[in-house]
PDB file of C-alpha atoms in Angstrom:
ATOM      1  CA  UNK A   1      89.275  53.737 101.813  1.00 47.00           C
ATOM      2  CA  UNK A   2      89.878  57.503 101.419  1.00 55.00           C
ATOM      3  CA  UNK A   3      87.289  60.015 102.124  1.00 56.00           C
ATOM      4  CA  UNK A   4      85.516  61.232  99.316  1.00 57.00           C
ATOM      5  CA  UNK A   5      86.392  64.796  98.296  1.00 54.00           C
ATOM      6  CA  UNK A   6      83.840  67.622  97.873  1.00 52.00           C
ATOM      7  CA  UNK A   7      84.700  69.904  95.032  1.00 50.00           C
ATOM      8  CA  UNK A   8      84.745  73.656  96.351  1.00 55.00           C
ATOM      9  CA  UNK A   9      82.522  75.891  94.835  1.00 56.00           C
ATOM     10  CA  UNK A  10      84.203  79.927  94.159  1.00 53.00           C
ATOM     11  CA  UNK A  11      82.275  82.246  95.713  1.00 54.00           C
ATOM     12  CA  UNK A  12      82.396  85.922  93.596  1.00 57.00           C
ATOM     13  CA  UNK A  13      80.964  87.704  96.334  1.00 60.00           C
ATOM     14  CA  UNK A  14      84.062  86.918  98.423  1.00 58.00           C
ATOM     15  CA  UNK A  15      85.912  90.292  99.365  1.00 67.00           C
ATOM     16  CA  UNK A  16      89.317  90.550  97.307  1.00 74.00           C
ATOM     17  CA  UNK A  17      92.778  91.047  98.793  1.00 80.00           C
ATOM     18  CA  UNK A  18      93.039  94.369 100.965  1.00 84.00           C
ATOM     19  CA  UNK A  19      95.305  97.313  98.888  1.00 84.00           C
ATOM     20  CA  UNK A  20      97.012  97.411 102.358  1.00 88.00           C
ATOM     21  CA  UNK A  21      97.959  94.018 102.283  1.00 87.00           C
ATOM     22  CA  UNK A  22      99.120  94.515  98.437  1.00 88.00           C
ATOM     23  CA  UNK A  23     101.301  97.654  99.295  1.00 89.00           C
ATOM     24  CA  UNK A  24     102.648  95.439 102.009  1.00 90.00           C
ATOM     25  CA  UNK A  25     103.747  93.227  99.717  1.00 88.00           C
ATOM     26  CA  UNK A  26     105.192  95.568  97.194  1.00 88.00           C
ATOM     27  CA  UNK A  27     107.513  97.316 100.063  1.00 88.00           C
ATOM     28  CA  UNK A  28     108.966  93.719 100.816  1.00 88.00           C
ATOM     29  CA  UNK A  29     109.999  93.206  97.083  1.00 84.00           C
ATOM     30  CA  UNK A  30     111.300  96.644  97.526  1.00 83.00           C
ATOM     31  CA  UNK A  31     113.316  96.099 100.045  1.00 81.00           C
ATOM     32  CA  UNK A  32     113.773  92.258 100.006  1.00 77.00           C
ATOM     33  CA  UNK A  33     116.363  91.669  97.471  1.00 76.00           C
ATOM     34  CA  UNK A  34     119.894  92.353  97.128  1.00 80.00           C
ATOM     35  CA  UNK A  35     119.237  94.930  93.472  1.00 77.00           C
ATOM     36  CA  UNK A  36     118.046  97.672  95.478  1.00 79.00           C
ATOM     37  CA  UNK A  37     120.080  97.568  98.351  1.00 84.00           C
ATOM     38  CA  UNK A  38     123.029  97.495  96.209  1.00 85.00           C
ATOM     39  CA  UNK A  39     121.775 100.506  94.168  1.00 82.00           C
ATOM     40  CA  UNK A  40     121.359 102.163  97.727  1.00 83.00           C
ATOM     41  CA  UNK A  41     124.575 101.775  98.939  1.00 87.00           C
ATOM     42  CA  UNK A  42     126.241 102.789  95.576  1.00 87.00           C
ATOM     43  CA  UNK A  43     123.824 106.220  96.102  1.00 86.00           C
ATOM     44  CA  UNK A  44     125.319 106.057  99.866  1.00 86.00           C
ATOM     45  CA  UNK A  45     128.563 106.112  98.585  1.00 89.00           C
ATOM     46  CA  UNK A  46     128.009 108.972  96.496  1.00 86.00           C
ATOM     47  CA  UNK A  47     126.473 110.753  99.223  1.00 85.00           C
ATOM     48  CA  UNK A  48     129.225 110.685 101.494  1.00 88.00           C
ATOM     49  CA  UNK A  49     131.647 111.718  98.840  1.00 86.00           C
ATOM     50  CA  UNK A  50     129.522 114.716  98.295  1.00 81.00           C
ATOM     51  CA  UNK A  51     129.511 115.733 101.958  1.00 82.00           C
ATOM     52  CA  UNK A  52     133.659 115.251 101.988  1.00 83.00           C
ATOM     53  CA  UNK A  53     134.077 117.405  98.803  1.00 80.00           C
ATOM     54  CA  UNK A  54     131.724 120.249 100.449  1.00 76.00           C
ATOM     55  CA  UNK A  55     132.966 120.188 104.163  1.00 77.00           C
ATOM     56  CA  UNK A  56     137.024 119.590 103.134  1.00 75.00           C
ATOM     57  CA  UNK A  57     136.803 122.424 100.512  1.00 69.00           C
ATOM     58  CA  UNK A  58     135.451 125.321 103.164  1.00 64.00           C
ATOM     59  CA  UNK A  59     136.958 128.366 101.057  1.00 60.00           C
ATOM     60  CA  UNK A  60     134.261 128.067  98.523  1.00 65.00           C
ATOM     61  CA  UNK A  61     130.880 129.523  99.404  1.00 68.00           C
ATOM     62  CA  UNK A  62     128.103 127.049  99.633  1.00 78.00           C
ATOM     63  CA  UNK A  63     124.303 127.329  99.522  1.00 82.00           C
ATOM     64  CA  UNK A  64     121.565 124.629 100.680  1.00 85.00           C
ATOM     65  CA  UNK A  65     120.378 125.298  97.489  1.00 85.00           C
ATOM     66  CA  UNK A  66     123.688 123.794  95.920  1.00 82.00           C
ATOM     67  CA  UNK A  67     124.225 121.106  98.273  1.00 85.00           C
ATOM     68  CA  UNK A  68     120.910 119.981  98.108  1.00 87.00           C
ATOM     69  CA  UNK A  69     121.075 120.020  94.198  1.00 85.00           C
ATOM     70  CA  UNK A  70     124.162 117.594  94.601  1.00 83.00           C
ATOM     71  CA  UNK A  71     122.653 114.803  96.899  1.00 85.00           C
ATOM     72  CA  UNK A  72     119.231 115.225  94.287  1.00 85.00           C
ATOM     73  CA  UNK A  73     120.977 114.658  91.045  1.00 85.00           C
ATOM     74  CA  UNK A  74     122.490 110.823  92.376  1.00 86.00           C
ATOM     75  CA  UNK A  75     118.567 110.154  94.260  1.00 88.00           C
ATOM     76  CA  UNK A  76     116.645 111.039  91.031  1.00 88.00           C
ATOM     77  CA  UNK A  77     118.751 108.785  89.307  1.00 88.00           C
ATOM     78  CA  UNK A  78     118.936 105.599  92.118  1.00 89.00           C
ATOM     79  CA  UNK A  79     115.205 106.016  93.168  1.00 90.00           C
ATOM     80  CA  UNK A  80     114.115 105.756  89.393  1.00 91.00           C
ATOM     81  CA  UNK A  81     115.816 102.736  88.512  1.00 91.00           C
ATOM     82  CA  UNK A  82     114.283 101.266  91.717  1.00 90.00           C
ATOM     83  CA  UNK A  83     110.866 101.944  90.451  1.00 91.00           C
ATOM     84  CA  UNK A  84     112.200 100.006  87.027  1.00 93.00           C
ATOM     85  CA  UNK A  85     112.985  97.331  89.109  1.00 90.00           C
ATOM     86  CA  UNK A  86     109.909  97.102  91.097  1.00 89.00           C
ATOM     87  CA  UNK A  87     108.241  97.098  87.576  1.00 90.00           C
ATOM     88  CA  UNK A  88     109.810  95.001  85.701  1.00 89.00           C
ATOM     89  CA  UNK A  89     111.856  92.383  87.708  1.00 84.00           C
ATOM     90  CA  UNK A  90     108.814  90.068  87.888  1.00 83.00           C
ATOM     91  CA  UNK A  91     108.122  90.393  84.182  1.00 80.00           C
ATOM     92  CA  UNK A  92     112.242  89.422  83.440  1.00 71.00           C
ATOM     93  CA  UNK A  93     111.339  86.473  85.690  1.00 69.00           C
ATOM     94  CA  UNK A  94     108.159  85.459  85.145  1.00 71.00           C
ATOM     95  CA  UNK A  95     107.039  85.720  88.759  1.00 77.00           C
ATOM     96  CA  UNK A  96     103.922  88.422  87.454  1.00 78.00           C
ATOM     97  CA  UNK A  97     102.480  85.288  86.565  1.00 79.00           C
ATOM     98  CA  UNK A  98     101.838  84.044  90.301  1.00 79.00           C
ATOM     99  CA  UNK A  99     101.306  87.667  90.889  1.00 80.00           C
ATOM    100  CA  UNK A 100      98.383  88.457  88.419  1.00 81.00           C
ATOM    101  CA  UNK A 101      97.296  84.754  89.351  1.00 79.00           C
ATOM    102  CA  UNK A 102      96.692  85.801  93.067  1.00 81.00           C
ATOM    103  CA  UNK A 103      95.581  89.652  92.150  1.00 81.00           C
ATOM    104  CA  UNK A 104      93.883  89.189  89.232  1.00 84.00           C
ATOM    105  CA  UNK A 105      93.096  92.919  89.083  1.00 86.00           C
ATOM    106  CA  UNK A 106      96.396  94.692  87.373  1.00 87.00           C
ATOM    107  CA  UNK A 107      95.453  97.722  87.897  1.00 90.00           C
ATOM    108  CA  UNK A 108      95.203  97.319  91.326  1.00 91.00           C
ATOM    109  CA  UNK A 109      98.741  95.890  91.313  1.00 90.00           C
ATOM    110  CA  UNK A 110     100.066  98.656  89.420  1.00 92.00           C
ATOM    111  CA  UNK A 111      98.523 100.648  91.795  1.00 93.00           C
ATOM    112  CA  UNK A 112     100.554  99.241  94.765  1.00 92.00           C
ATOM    113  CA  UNK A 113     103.953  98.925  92.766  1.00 93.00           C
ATOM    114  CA  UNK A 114     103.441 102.817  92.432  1.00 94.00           C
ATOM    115  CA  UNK A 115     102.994 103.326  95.860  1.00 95.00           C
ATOM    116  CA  UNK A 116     105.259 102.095  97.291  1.00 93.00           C
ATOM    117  CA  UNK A 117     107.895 103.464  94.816  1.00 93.00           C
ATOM    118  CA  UNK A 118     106.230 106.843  95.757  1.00 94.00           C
ATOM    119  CA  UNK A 119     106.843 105.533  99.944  1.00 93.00           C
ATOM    120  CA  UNK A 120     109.857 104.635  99.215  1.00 90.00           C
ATOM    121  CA  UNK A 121     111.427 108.389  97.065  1.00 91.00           C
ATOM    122  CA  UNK A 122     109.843 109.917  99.853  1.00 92.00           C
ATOM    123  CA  UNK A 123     112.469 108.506 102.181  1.00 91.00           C
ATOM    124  CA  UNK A 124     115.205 109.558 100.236  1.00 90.00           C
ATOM    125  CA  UNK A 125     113.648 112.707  99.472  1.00 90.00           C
ATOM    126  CA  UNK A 126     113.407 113.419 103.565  1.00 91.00           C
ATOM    127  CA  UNK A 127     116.916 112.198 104.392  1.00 91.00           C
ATOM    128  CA  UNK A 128     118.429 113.812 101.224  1.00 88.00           C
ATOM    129  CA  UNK A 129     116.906 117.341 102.495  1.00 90.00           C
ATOM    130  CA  UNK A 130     118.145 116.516 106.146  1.00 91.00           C
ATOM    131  CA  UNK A 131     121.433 115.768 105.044  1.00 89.00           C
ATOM    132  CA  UNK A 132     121.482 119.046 102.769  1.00 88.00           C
ATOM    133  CA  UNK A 133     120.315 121.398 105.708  1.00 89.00           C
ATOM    134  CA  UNK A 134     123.242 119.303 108.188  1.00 89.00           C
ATOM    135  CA  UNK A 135     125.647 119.966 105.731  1.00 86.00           C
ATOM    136  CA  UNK A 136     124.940 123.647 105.262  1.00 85.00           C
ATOM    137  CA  UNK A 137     124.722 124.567 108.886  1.00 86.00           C
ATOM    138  CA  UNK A 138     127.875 122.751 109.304  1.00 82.00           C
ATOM    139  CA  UNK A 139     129.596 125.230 106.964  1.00 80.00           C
ATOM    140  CA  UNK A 140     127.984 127.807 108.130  1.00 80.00           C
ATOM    141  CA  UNK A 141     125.879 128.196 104.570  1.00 79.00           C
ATOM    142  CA  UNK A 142     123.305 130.299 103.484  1.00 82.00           C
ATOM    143  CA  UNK A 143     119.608 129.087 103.637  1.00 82.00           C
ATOM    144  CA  UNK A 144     118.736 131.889 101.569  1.00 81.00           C
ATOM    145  CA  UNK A 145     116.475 130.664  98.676  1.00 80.00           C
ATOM    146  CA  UNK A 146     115.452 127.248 100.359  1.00 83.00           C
ATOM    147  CA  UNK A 147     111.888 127.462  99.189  1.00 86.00           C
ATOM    148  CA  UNK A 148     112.935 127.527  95.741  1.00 86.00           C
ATOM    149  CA  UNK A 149     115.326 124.636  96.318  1.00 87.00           C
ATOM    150  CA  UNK A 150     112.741 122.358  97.993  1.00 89.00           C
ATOM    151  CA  UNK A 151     110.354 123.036  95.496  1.00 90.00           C
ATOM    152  CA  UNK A 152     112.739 122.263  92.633  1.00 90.00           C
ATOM    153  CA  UNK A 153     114.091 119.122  94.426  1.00 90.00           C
ATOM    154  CA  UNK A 154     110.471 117.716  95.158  1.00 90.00           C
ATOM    155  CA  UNK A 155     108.966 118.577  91.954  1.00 91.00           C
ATOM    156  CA  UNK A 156     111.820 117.362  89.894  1.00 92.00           C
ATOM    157  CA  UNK A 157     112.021 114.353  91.944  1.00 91.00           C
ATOM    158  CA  UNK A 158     108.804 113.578  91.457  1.00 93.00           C
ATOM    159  CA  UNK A 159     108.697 113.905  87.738  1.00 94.00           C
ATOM    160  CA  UNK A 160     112.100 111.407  87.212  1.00 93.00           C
ATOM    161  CA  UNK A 161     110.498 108.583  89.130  1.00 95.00           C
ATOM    162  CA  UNK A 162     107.077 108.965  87.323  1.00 95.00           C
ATOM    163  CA  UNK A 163     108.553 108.943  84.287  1.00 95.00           C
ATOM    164  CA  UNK A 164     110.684 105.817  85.044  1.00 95.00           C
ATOM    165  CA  UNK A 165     107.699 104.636  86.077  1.00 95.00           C
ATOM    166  CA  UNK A 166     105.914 105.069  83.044  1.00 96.00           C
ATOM    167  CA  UNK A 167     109.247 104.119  80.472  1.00 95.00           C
ATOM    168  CA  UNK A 168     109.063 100.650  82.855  1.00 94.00           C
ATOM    169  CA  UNK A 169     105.701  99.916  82.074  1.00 93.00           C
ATOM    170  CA  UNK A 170     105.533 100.752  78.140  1.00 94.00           C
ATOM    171  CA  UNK A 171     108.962  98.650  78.314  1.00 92.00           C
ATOM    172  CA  UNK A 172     108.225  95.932  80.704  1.00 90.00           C
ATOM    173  CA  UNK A 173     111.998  94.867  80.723  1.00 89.00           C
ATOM    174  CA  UNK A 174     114.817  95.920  83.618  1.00 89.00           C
ATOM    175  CA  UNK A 175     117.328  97.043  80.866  1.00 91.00           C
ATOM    176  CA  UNK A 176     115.587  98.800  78.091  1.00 92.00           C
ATOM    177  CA  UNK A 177     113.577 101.095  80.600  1.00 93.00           C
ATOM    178  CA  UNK A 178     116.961 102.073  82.304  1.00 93.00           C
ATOM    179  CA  UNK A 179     118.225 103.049  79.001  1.00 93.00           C
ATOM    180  CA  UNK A 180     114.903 104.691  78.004  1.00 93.00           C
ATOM    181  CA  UNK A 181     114.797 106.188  81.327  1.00 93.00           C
ATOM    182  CA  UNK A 182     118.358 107.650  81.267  1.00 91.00           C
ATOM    183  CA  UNK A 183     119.434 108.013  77.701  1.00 92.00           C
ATOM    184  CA  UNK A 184     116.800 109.572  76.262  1.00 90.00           C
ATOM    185  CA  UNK A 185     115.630 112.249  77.892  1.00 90.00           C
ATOM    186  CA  UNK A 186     118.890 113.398  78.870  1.00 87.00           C
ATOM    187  CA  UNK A 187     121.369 112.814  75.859  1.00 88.00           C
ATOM    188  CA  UNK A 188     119.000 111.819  72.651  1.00 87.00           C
ATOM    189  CA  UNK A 189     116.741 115.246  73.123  1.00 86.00           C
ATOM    190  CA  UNK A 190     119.830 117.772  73.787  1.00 84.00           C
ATOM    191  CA  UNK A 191     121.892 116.397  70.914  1.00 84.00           C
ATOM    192  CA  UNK A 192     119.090 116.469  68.483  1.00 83.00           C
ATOM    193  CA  UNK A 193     118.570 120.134  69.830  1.00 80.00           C
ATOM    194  CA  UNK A 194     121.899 120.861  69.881  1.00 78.00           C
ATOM    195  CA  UNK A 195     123.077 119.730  66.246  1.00 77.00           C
ATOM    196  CA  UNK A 196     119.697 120.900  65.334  1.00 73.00           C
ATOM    197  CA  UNK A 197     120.423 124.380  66.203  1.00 72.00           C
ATOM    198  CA  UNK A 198     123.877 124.529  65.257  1.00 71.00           C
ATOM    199  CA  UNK A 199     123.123 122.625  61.613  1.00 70.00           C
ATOM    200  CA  UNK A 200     120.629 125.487  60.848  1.00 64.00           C
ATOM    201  CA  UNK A 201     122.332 128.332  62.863  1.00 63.00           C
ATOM    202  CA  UNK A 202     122.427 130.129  59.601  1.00 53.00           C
ATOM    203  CA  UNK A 203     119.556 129.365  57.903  1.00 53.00           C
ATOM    204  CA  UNK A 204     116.464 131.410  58.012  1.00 49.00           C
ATOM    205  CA  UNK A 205     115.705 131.560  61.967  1.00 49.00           C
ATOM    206  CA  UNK A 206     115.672 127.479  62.465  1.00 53.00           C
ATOM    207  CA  UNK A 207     118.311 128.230  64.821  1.00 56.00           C
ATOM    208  CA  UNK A 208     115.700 130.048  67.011  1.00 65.00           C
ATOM    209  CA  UNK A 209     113.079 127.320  66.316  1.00 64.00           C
ATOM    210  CA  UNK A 210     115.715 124.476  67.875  1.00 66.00           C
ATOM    211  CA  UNK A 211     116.557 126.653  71.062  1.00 73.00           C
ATOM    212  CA  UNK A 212     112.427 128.069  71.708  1.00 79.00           C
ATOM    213  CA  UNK A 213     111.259 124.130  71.624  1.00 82.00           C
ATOM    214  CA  UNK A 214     113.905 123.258  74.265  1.00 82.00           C
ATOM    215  CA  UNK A 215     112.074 123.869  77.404  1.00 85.00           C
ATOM    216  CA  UNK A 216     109.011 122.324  75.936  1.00 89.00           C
ATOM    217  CA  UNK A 217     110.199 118.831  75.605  1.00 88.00           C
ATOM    218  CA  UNK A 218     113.619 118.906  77.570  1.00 88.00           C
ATOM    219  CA  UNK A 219     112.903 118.047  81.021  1.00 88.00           C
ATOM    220  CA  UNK A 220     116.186 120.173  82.354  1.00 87.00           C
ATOM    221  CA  UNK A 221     115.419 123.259  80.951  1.00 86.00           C
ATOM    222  CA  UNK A 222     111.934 122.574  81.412  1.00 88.00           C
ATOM    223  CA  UNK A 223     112.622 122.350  85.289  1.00 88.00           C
ATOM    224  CA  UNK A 224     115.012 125.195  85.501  1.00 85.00           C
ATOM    225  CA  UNK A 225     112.055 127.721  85.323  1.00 86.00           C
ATOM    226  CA  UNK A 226     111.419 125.884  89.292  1.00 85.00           C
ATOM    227  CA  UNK A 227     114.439 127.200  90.422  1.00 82.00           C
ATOM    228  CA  UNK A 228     113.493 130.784  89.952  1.00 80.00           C
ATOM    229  CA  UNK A 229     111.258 132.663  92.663  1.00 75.00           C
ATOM    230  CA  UNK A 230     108.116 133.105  89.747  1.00 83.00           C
ATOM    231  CA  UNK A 231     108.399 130.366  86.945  1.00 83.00           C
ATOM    232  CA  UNK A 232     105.336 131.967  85.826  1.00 83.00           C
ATOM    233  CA  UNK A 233     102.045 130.878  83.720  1.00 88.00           C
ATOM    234  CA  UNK A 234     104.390 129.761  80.702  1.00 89.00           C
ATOM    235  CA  UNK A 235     106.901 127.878  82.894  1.00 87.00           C
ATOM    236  CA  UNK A 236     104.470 125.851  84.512  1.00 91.00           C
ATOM    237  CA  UNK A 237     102.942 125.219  80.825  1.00 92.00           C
ATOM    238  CA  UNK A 238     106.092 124.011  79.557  1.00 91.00           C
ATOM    239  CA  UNK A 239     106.340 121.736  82.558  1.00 92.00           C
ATOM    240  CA  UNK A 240     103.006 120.102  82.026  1.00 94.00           C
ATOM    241  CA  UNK A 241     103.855 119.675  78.352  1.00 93.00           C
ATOM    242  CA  UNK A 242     107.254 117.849  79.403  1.00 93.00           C
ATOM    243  CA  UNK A 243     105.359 116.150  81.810  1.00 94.00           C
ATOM    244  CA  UNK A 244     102.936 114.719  78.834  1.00 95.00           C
ATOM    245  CA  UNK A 245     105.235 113.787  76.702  1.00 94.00           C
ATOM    246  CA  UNK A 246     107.679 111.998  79.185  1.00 94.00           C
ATOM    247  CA  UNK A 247     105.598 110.467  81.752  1.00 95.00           C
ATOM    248  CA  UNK A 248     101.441 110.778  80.083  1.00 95.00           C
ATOM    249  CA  UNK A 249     102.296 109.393  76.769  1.00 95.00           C
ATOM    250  CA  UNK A 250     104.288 106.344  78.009  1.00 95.00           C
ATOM    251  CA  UNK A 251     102.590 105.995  81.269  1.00 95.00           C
ATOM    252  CA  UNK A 252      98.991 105.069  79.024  1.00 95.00           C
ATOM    253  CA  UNK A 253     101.334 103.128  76.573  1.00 95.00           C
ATOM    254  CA  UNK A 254     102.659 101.145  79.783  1.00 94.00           C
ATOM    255  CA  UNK A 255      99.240 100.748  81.649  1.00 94.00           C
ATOM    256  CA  UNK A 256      97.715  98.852  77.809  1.00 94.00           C
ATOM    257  CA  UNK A 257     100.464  96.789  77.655  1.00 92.00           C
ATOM    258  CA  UNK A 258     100.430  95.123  81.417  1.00 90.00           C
ATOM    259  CA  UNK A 259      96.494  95.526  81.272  1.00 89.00           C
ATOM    260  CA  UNK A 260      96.140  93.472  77.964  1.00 88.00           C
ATOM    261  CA  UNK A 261      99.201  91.429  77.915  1.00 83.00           C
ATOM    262  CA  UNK A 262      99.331  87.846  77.865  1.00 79.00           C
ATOM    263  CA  UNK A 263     101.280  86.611  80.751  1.00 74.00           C
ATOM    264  CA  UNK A 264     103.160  83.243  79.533  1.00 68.00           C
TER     265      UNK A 264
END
C-alpha cells in the first residue's frame, strides 16, 4: 500500500522571491538567447565599420563629439529593440504565463525586465564612450566639447530605451513595438511636420505654427537643445514634454495592460 499523502497547506506569510534573484533571471533571458546576440553583433559590425571610415579617412577633422555621435545613433537603436525583446518575447510565446505563475506580482517583474535593460544600455553606453575617446586619441582629435557630448549621448540614450520600453509594454508584441518604436517617432512626426509646414507655408502663419511645435513633440530636435553648452529653462521643458508624450503616455498605457491582462 502507498503512503497516504498530506495535502500542503500555503502559507501567505512566506517571504516572496528576492528582486535580486528576479533581476538575475531577467539578465539570463537577456543574454541567453540567440535574438540579442545576433542584434549585438549586427551593432558590432557597424561599430567597426565606423572606426574604419574615421581612422582610413585621416584628412577630415574629427571630434569625440562626432565619433561618439556615430557609435550612439546604431546603440540607441540595438539596445531599444533589446528592451522590446525582453518585453515582449514571453508574451509572443506564452512563456509570461509560467512567469506571472511563479511571480505573481507584475509589477515587480516589470520592475526587473527594466533593470536589467537599464544594466544592460549601460554596458554599451560605457564601451561605446571608450571606443569614442580610443578612436579620437588615435587621430589625434579634439576633446573639446566632451561634456556636451556625454551629456547628449547619455540623456538621449536614456530616453530611446525608455521609450521602447514603454511602446513594448502598451504593445506587448516583438513586431509592432519595433515599428512603433522606430517608425513613429522618427518618420510619422517629421513628415506630418514637414508637409504640414510646407502645405500651409503660405497661409496665414501655419507655417510658423508647424516648425514652433517641432521641438515639443519631435524627440530629435527636442534633444538637439543637449548638444549646446546652455539648453536653457525652455529646452529642458520641451524635453520633458517629449519625454511625456513618448515614453509617460505609453509607459502608463503599457503598465494597465500587463497589470490587468488576462494571461491565456
Amino acid at each position: 500500500m502507498s503512503a497516504p499523502m498530506t495535502a500542503r497547506t500555503i502559507d501567505p506569510h512566506a517571504p516572496g522571491i528576492p528582486f535580486g534573484r528576479e533581476l538575475v533571471v531577467e539578465l539570463r533571458k537577456l543574454v541567453g538567447t540567440r535574438g540579442p546576440w545576433i542584434l549585438l553583433g549586427v551593432m558590432g559590425v557597424i561599430w567597426l565599420i565606423v572606426i574604419a571610415v574615421v581612422l582610413g579617412v585621416p584628412e577630415n577633422p574629427m571630434t569625440f563629439g562626432s565619433t561618439l555621435n556615430g557609435f550612439g545613433i546604431t546603440s540607441r537603436i540595438f539596445v531599444g529593440v533589446l528592451a522590446i525583446l525582453l518585453v515582449t518575447s514571453e508574451w509572443g510565446q506564452r512563456a509570461v504565463l509560467t512567469t506571472f505563475t511563479l511571480e505573481p506580482r507584475r509589477e515587480r517583474v516589470l520592475a526587473a525586465k527594466l533593470c536589467a535593460a537599464l544594466l544592460g544600455a549601460l554596458v554599451v553606453f560605457a564601451l561605446g564612450v571608450a571606443l569614442a575617446a580610443l578612436v579620437t586619441a588615435m587621430r589625434g582629435g579634439s576633446f573639446g566639447g566632451a561634456d556636451e557630448a556625454l551629456r547628449y549621448y547619455g540623456i538621449r540614450a536614456l530616453f530611446d530605451l525608455l521609450m521602447a520600453f514603454a511602446m513594448a509594454m502598451a504593445v506587448l508584441n516583438t513586431a509592432g513595438a519595433v515599428v512603433a518604436y522606430l517608425v513613429l517617432p522618427e518618420v510619422v512626426v517629421p513628415a506630418i511636420l514637414f508637409f504640414g509646414s510646407v502645405a500651409a507655408s503660405d497661409d496665414y502663419g501655419r507655417d510658423s505654427l508647424f516648425r514652433s511645435v517641432g521641438p515639443w513633440i519631435y524627440p530629435q530636435e527636442s534633444m538637439s537643445v543637449l548638444q549646446s553648452a546652455n539648453p536653457g529653462a525652455q529646452g529642458w521643458a520641451q524635453i520633458l514634454v517629449c519625454a511625456v508624450i513618448w515614453i509617460g503616455l505609453p509607459g502608463a498605457l503599457g503598465v494597465y495592460r500587463v497589470m490587468t491582462s488576462e494571461v491565456k
